[in-house]
XYZ file of N, CA and C in Angstrom:
522
model
N 43.908 -20.814 5.516
C 43.443 -21.412 6.607
C 41.895 -21.588 6.593
N 41.206 -20.480 6.295
C 39.715 -20.570 6.292
C 39.232 -21.450 5.099
N 40.107 -21.595 4.100
C 39.698 -22.454 2.983
C 39.568 -23.875 3.416
N 40.341 -24.269 4.458
C 40.124 -25.704 5.058
C 38.708 -25.882 5.609
N 38.125 -24.817 6.182
C 36.796 -24.927 6.745
C 35.764 -25.021 5.546
N 36.028 -24.221 4.487
C 35.099 -24.177 3.386
C 35.112 -25.527 2.667
N 36.202 -26.270 2.714
C 36.398 -27.506 1.998
C 35.635 -28.665 2.769
N 35.342 -28.455 4.004
C 34.716 -29.479 4.812
C 33.202 -29.542 4.476
N 32.647 -30.733 4.321
C 31.286 -30.888 4.176
C 30.609 -30.672 5.531
N 29.339 -30.279 5.575
C 28.672 -30.064 6.890
C 28.716 -31.357 7.801
N 28.690 -32.498 7.289
C 28.776 -33.704 8.073
C 30.171 -33.888 8.681
N 31.258 -33.533 7.851
C 32.568 -33.636 8.353
C 32.853 -32.635 9.519
N 32.295 -31.355 9.219
C 32.476 -30.312 10.223
C 31.764 -30.703 11.489
N 30.603 -31.261 11.487
C 29.875 -31.728 12.680
C 30.644 -32.829 13.369
N 31.207 -33.716 12.591
C 32.039 -34.760 13.219
C 33.239 -34.269 13.982
N 33.919 -33.250 13.415
C 35.039 -32.719 14.019
C 34.686 -31.878 15.342
N 33.667 -31.135 15.251
C 33.076 -30.415 16.441
C 32.772 -31.408 17.519
N 32.094 -32.491 17.135
C 31.666 -33.509 18.133
C 32.969 -34.107 18.761
N 33.978 -34.473 17.979
C 35.233 -34.951 18.446
C 35.828 -34.009 19.448
N 35.842 -32.659 19.138
C 36.347 -31.746 20.106
C 35.609 -31.674 21.444
N 34.242 -31.787 21.337
C 33.443 -31.843 22.537
C 33.720 -33.109 23.322
N 33.947 -34.276 22.619
C 34.280 -35.502 23.268
C 35.566 -35.457 24.096
N 36.538 -34.722 23.530
C 37.857 -34.505 24.176
C 37.617 -33.718 25.424
N 36.889 -32.678 25.343
C 36.596 -31.797 26.541
C 35.915 -32.541 27.612
N 34.826 -33.286 27.221
C 34.038 -33.997 28.157
C 34.791 -35.123 28.861
N 35.683 -35.731 28.134
C 36.561 -36.872 28.704
C 37.468 -36.274 29.679
N 38.070 -35.151 29.437
C 38.973 -34.492 30.366
C 38.162 -34.058 31.659
N 36.963 -33.589 31.478
C 36.145 -33.286 32.666
C 35.693 -34.512 33.466
N 35.401 -35.617 32.777
C 35.017 -36.785 33.538
C 36.244 -37.422 34.234
N 37.396 -37.361 33.642
C 38.637 -37.840 34.370
C 38.949 -37.019 35.619
N 38.801 -35.681 35.575
C 38.919 -34.780 36.716
C 37.914 -35.177 37.778
N 36.648 -35.323 37.413
C 35.609 -35.665 38.387
C 35.841 -37.067 39.011
N 36.325 -37.972 38.176
C 36.632 -39.266 38.669
C 37.723 -39.260 39.749
N 38.789 -38.499 39.399
C 39.880 -38.314 40.384
C 39.367 -37.686 41.627
N 38.526 -36.781 41.536
C 37.984 -36.036 42.693
C 37.233 -36.981 43.611
N 36.440 -37.957 43.075
C 35.694 -38.865 43.822
C 36.698 -39.888 44.408
N 37.603 -40.373 43.659
C 38.571 -41.379 44.100
C 39.461 -40.908 45.252
N 39.813 -39.591 45.257
C 40.710 -39.020 46.276
C 39.968 -38.315 47.344
N 38.697 -38.194 47.215
C 37.763 -37.394 48.181
C 38.274 -35.942 48.324
N 38.743 -35.388 47.194
C 39.307 -34.063 47.232
C 38.645 -33.219 46.083
N 38.140 -32.024 46.337
C 37.616 -31.241 45.265
C 38.657 -30.809 44.195
N 39.896 -30.792 44.615
C 41.013 -30.489 43.748
C 42.130 -31.501 43.894
N 42.146 -32.670 43.259
C 43.114 -33.705 43.520
C 44.525 -33.428 42.979
N 44.599 -32.451 42.144
C 45.968 -32.081 41.586
C 46.061 -30.567 41.642
N 47.067 -30.050 42.304
C 47.326 -28.591 42.391
C 48.728 -28.255 41.991
N 48.898 -26.979 41.585
C 50.233 -26.524 41.210
C 50.756 -25.527 42.328
N 52.052 -25.654 42.701
C 52.607 -24.786 43.683
C 52.864 -23.489 42.949
N 52.290 -22.339 43.636
C 52.284 -21.022 43.006
C 53.362 -20.116 43.533
N 53.942 -20.479 44.736
C 54.858 -19.555 45.360
C 56.088 -20.281 45.837
N 57.035 -19.645 46.397
C 58.253 -20.233 46.850
C 58.214 -20.558 48.305
N 57.032 -20.516 49.015
C 56.894 -20.605 50.426
C 57.308 -22.012 51.031
N 57.313 -23.072 50.078
C 57.630 -24.365 50.574
C 59.007 -24.917 50.026
N 59.846 -23.933 49.535
C 61.180 -24.332 49.122
C 61.922 -24.688 50.389
N 62.765 -25.706 50.412
C 63.296 -26.505 49.271
C 62.404 -27.727 48.968
N 61.382 -28.044 49.735
C 60.563 -29.211 49.511
C 59.904 -29.158 48.163
N 59.224 -28.046 47.851
C 58.609 -27.964 46.537
C 58.961 -26.636 45.958
N 59.174 -26.545 44.597
C 59.450 -25.363 43.939
C 58.159 -24.858 43.224
N 58.195 -23.563 42.919
C 57.088 -22.888 42.110
C 56.975 -23.702 40.796
N 55.754 -24.146 40.483
C 55.452 -24.895 39.258
C 55.441 -26.328 39.485
N 55.726 -26.898 40.628
C 55.614 -28.260 40.880
C 54.168 -28.750 40.863
N 53.857 -29.885 40.314
C 52.486 -30.468 40.281
C 52.322 -31.464 41.417
N 51.367 -31.153 42.333
C 51.155 -32.045 43.509
C 49.954 -32.866 43.329
N 49.999 -34.154 43.795
C 48.881 -35.048 43.822
C 48.437 -35.192 45.300
N 47.115 -35.016 45.501
C 46.586 -35.009 46.837
C 45.681 -36.246 47.089
N 45.627 -36.550 48.344
C 44.829 -37.668 48.947
C 44.067 -37.100 50.180
N 42.792 -37.454 50.277
C 42.006 -36.933 51.358
C 41.083 -37.868 51.995
N 41.475 -39.178 51.892
C 40.605 -40.306 52.432
C 41.119 -40.862 53.769
N 40.281 -40.826 54.769
C 40.683 -41.526 55.996
C 42.025 -41.250 56.576
N 42.327 -39.845 56.490
C 43.574 -39.478 56.990
C 43.493 -38.792 58.418
N 44.383 -39.204 59.314
C 44.611 -38.632 60.662
C 45.896 -37.798 60.426
N 45.746 -36.515 60.021
C 46.867 -35.649 59.715
C 47.874 -35.573 60.853
N 49.100 -35.735 60.571
C 50.205 -35.707 61.532
C 51.033 -34.451 61.444
N 51.692 -34.095 62.511
C 52.694 -33.027 62.479
C 53.853 -33.346 61.438
N 54.172 -32.398 60.601
C 55.196 -32.641 59.581
C 54.642 -32.974 58.202
N 53.316 -33.307 58.205
C 52.692 -33.653 56.893
C 52.375 -32.385 56.139
N 52.564 -32.455 54.805
C 52.202 -31.346 54.000
C 50.870 -31.408 53.425
N 50.055 -30.322 53.734
C 48.684 -30.314 53.309
C 48.382 -29.119 52.378
N 47.246 -29.216 51.676
C 46.790 -28.147 50.861
C 45.485 -27.651 51.550
N 45.281 -26.413 51.701
C 44.100 -25.897 52.229
C 43.590 -24.579 51.620
N 42.300 -24.384 51.795
C 41.638 -23.140 51.240
C 41.348 -22.275 52.503
N 41.531 -20.968 52.327
C 41.173 -20.006 53.352
C 39.735 -19.619 52.993
N 38.924 -19.470 53.970
C 37.528 -19.019 53.726
C 37.558 -17.641 53.091
N 36.864 -17.573 51.961
C 36.669 -16.240 51.284
C 37.762 -16.023 50.186
N 38.658 -16.992 50.117
C 39.730 -16.891 49.008
C 39.747 -18.295 48.247
N 39.981 -18.152 46.916
C 39.965 -19.340 46.104
C 41.290 -19.926 45.735
N 42.370 -19.489 46.315
C 43.610 -19.988 45.929
C 44.132 -21.019 46.987
N 44.382 -22.271 46.519
C 44.881 -23.240 47.567
C 46.311 -22.855 48.070
N 46.504 -23.191 49.307
C 47.936 -22.964 49.900
C 48.489 -24.244 50.336
N 49.780 -24.503 50.024
C 50.562 -25.676 50.269
C 51.490 -25.390 51.441
N 51.199 -26.015 52.606
C 52.050 -25.725 53.774
C 52.134 -26.970 54.618
N 53.156 -26.991 55.514
C 53.346 -28.136 56.464
C 52.646 -27.863 57.770
N 52.122 -28.987 58.324
C 51.491 -28.929 59.645
C 52.589 -28.850 60.725
N 52.499 -27.834 61.609
C 53.431 -27.645 62.676
C 52.842 -27.955 64.064
N 51.507 -27.916 64.128
C 50.839 -28.214 65.465
C 49.526 -28.812 65.142
N 49.023 -29.599 66.022
C 47.668 -30.196 65.916
C 47.018 -30.173 67.272
N 45.723 -29.946 67.241
C 44.944 -29.849 68.528
C 43.710 -30.669 68.267
N 43.299 -31.440 69.333
C 42.067 -32.207 69.284
C 42.376 -33.605 68.641
N 41.410 -34.073 67.965
C 41.514 -35.389 67.355
C 40.698 -36.380 68.175
N 40.408 -37.561 67.635
C 39.636 -38.550 68.312
C 38.175 -38.019 68.261
N 37.612 -37.790 69.478
C 36.185 -37.307 69.694
C 36.098 -35.829 69.315
N 37.133 -35.078 69.544
C 37.118 -33.625 69.291
C 37.558 -33.362 67.877
N 37.077 -32.291 67.249
C 37.465 -31.920 65.940
C 38.976 -31.586 65.876
N 39.614 -32.129 64.805
C 40.986 -31.971 64.650
C 41.266 -30.568 64.132
N 42.122 -29.819 64.762
C 42.514 -28.459 64.334
C 43.993 -28.469 64.066
N 44.467 -27.757 63.037
C 45.737 -27.756 62.608
C 46.407 -26.402 62.482
N 47.657 -26.196 62.754
C 48.303 -24.993 62.573
C 49.360 -25.256 61.518
N 49.514 -24.505 60.420
C 50.462 -24.721 59.332
C 51.488 -23.644 59.177
N 52.508 -23.894 58.404
C 53.586 -22.921 58.210
C 54.287 -23.383 56.939
N 54.680 -22.397 56.041
C 55.502 -22.727 54.891
C 56.954 -22.949 55.314
N 57.617 -23.878 54.738
C 58.996 -24.204 55.077
C 59.952 -23.052 54.899
N 59.696 -22.159 53.960
C 60.509 -21.078 53.627
C 59.941 -19.747 54.293
N 58.984 -19.831 55.158
C 58.407 -18.616 55.892
C 58.947 -18.649 57.328
N 59.038 -17.406 57.854
C 59.494 -17.238 59.233
C 58.458 -17.527 60.290
N 57.237 -17.065 59.912
C 56.121 -17.246 60.943
C 55.074 -18.302 60.453
N 54.239 -18.732 61.389
C 53.155 -19.634 61.051
C 52.119 -18.883 60.217
N 51.034 -19.682 59.791
C 50.044 -19.151 58.829
C 48.842 -18.365 59.427
N 48.892 -18.120 60.745
C 47.687 -17.464 61.338
C 47.314 -16.172 60.644
N 48.328 -15.419 60.086
C 47.997 -14.213 59.382
C 47.339 -14.461 58.097
N 47.481 -15.720 57.452
C 46.759 -16.076 56.297
C 45.391 -16.590 56.431
N 45.128 -17.047 57.598
C 43.701 -17.643 57.854
C 42.687 -16.500 57.838
N 41.479 -16.977 57.684
C 40.284 -16.037 57.690
C 40.244 -15.211 58.994
N 39.721 -13.990 59.015
C 39.692 -13.187 60.261
C 38.985 -13.898 61.278
N 39.606 -13.940 62.465
C 39.080 -14.621 63.671
C 39.368 -16.060 63.706
N 40.099 -16.610 62.745
C 40.443 -18.005 62.694
C 41.818 -18.236 63.114
N 42.031 -19.098 64.156
C 43.340 -19.296 64.697
C 43.953 -20.658 64.215
N 43.106 -21.520 63.771
C 43.534 -22.904 63.322
C 42.647 -23.317 62.108
N 43.188 -24.291 61.425
C 42.349 -24.892 60.319
C 41.604 -26.097 60.841
N 40.329 -26.113 60.417
C 39.507 -27.327 60.765
C 39.856 -28.390 59.761
N 40.316 -29.612 60.230
C 40.755 -30.616 59.269
C 39.600 -30.988 58.350
N 38.433 -31.144 58.853
C 37.167 -31.587 58.017
C 36.725 -30.530 57.111
N 36.927 -29.221 57.327
C 36.376 -28.196 56.547
C 37.405 -27.496 55.616
N 38.588 -27.199 56.103
C 39.521 -26.370 55.413
C 40.561 -27.133 54.490
N 40.780 -28.320 54.865
C 41.863 -29.104 54.251
C 41.326 -29.740 52.949
N 42.067 -29.475 51.787
C 41.674 -30.112 50.485
C 42.288 -31.532 50.405
N 43.415 -31.625 50.916
C 44.092 -32.982 50.827
C 45.560 -32.900 51.385
N 46.114 -34.064 51.578
C 47.546 -34.197 51.851
C 48.308 -34.627 50.650
N 49.552 -34.039 50.600
C 50.399 -34.294 49.378
C 50.987 -35.664 49.401
N 50.704 -36.475 48.439
C 51.145 -37.894 48.334
C 52.241 -38.075 47.240
N 52.348 -37.132 46.315
C 53.365 -37.237 45.310
C 53.486 -35.904 44.495
N 54.496 -35.830 43.641
C 54.670 -34.605 42.939
C 55.443 -34.867 41.713
N 55.299 -33.977 40.702
C 56.100 -33.935 39.473
C 56.667 -32.547 39.331
N 58.002 -32.437 39.306
C 58.702 -31.122 39.333
C 58.355 -30.331 37.999
N 58.015 -29.090 38.219
C 57.959 -27.997 37.125
C 56.931 -28.206 36.105
N 56.118 -29.292 36.113
C 55.199 -29.495 35.097
C 54.061 -28.494 35.136
N 53.785 -27.933 36.300
C 52.764 -26.974 36.478
C 53.061 -25.559 35.963
N 54.196 -25.338 35.497
C 54.533 -23.988 34.982
C 53.633 -23.619 33.796
N 53.117 -24.631 33.085
C 52.164 -24.345 31.980
C 50.930 -23.647 32.625
N 50.415 -24.143 33.721
C 49.289 -23.564 34.445
C 49.575 -22.159 34.896
N 50.759 -21.878 35.468
C 51.157 -20.589 35.891
C 51.123 -19.671 34.729
N 51.773 -19.982 33.647
C 51.781 -19.186 32.415
C 50.380 -18.786 31.955
N 49.489 -19.752 31.927
C 48.085 -19.587 31.460
C 47.416 -18.621 32.474
N 47.711 -18.705 33.669
C 46.924 -17.873 34.727
C 47.513 -16.472 34.656
N 48.807 -16.297 34.506
C 49.444 -15.008 34.470
C 49.268 -14.211 33.210
N 49.023 -14.998 32.092
C 48.689 -14.358 30.748
C 47.471 -14.927 30.230
N 46.307 -14.373 30.522
C 44.998 -14.915 30.070
C 44.925 -15.049 28.536
N 45.486 -14.072 27.874
C 45.407 -14.114 26.367
C 46.073 -15.375 25.748
N 47.074 -15.974 26.483
C 47.731 -17.162 26.072
C 46.785 -18.326 26.066
N 45.926 -18.348 27.121
C 44.975 -19.453 27.290
C 44.032 -19.392 26.065
N 43.538 -18.204 25.756
C 42.618 -18.018 24.553
C 43.254 -18.576 23.288
N 44.513 -18.185 23.064
C 45.248 -18.538 21.886
C 45.467 -20.072 21.846
N 45.851 -20.635 22.953
C 46.069 -22.146 23.038
C 44.802 -22.927 22.796
N 43.696 -22.500 23.449
C 42.431 -23.167 23.201
C 41.971 -23.010 21.739
N 42.172 -21.818 21.143
C 41.739 -21.592 19.825
C 42.535 -22.494 18.851
N 43.877 -22.571 19.124
C 44.737 -23.435 18.205
C 44.317 -24.965 18.303
N 44.011 -25.291 19.502
C 43.600 -26.669 19.746
C 42.326 -27.019 19.038
N 41.404 -26.052 19.142
C 40.089 -26.219 18.446
C 40.195 -26.292 16.948
N 41.025 -25.385 16.372
C 41.264 -25.356 14.908
C 41.904 -26.632 14.481
N 42.976 -27.154 15.225
C 43.633 -28.409 14.813
C 42.646 -29.540 14.849
N 41.743 -29.600 15.886
C 40.839 -30.754 15.885
C 39.838 -30.690 14.794
N 39.370 -29.440 14.425
C 38.412 -29.300 13.289
C 39.031 -29.577 11.926
N 40.304 -29.168 11.786
C 40.918 -29.363 10.505
C 41.483 -30.712 10.298
N 41.714 -31.441 11.332
C 42.131 -32.815 11.187
C 41.174 -33.753 10.495
N 41.667 -34.458 9.538
C 40.823 -35.269 8.725
C 40.974 -36.751 9.167
N 39.935 -37.502 9.320
C 39.991 -38.908 9.706
C 40.056 -39.820 8.555
């Protein structure tokens, strides 16, 4: 395997490394473009728990939209809790305010017995639509997100996969 690297001329090796960098930068630009188009910092999320079953299963890939939305009761939203970095996918069960007043939302998982007030930041009773909501769910692809879950639960797998991808790009001849 290392002999393949030795057979590469410096110019070929540089070309392959630049190809790999181009692939990574293209993926990053696509992500940022989606973020701008959807007005969401995270336009695609993966369902990590079973709290929204039967609507969504663990591993479903969700597509979000956050432009010009007047969030309604029954709508499924993704939000971040202050101080935590894991997005939560739950349904809006109550709304307060709107119009001139800031819109406040109360959410609950379909598979949960109680609303989400216990999940919110300390002292927070409702979600602020403009501050806490990442986006509303507009579509999904079932089970595609399991790859992300596996990579999160087994960090060594992420290293192995990135290493294999890098080796394949460098060893590929044009």
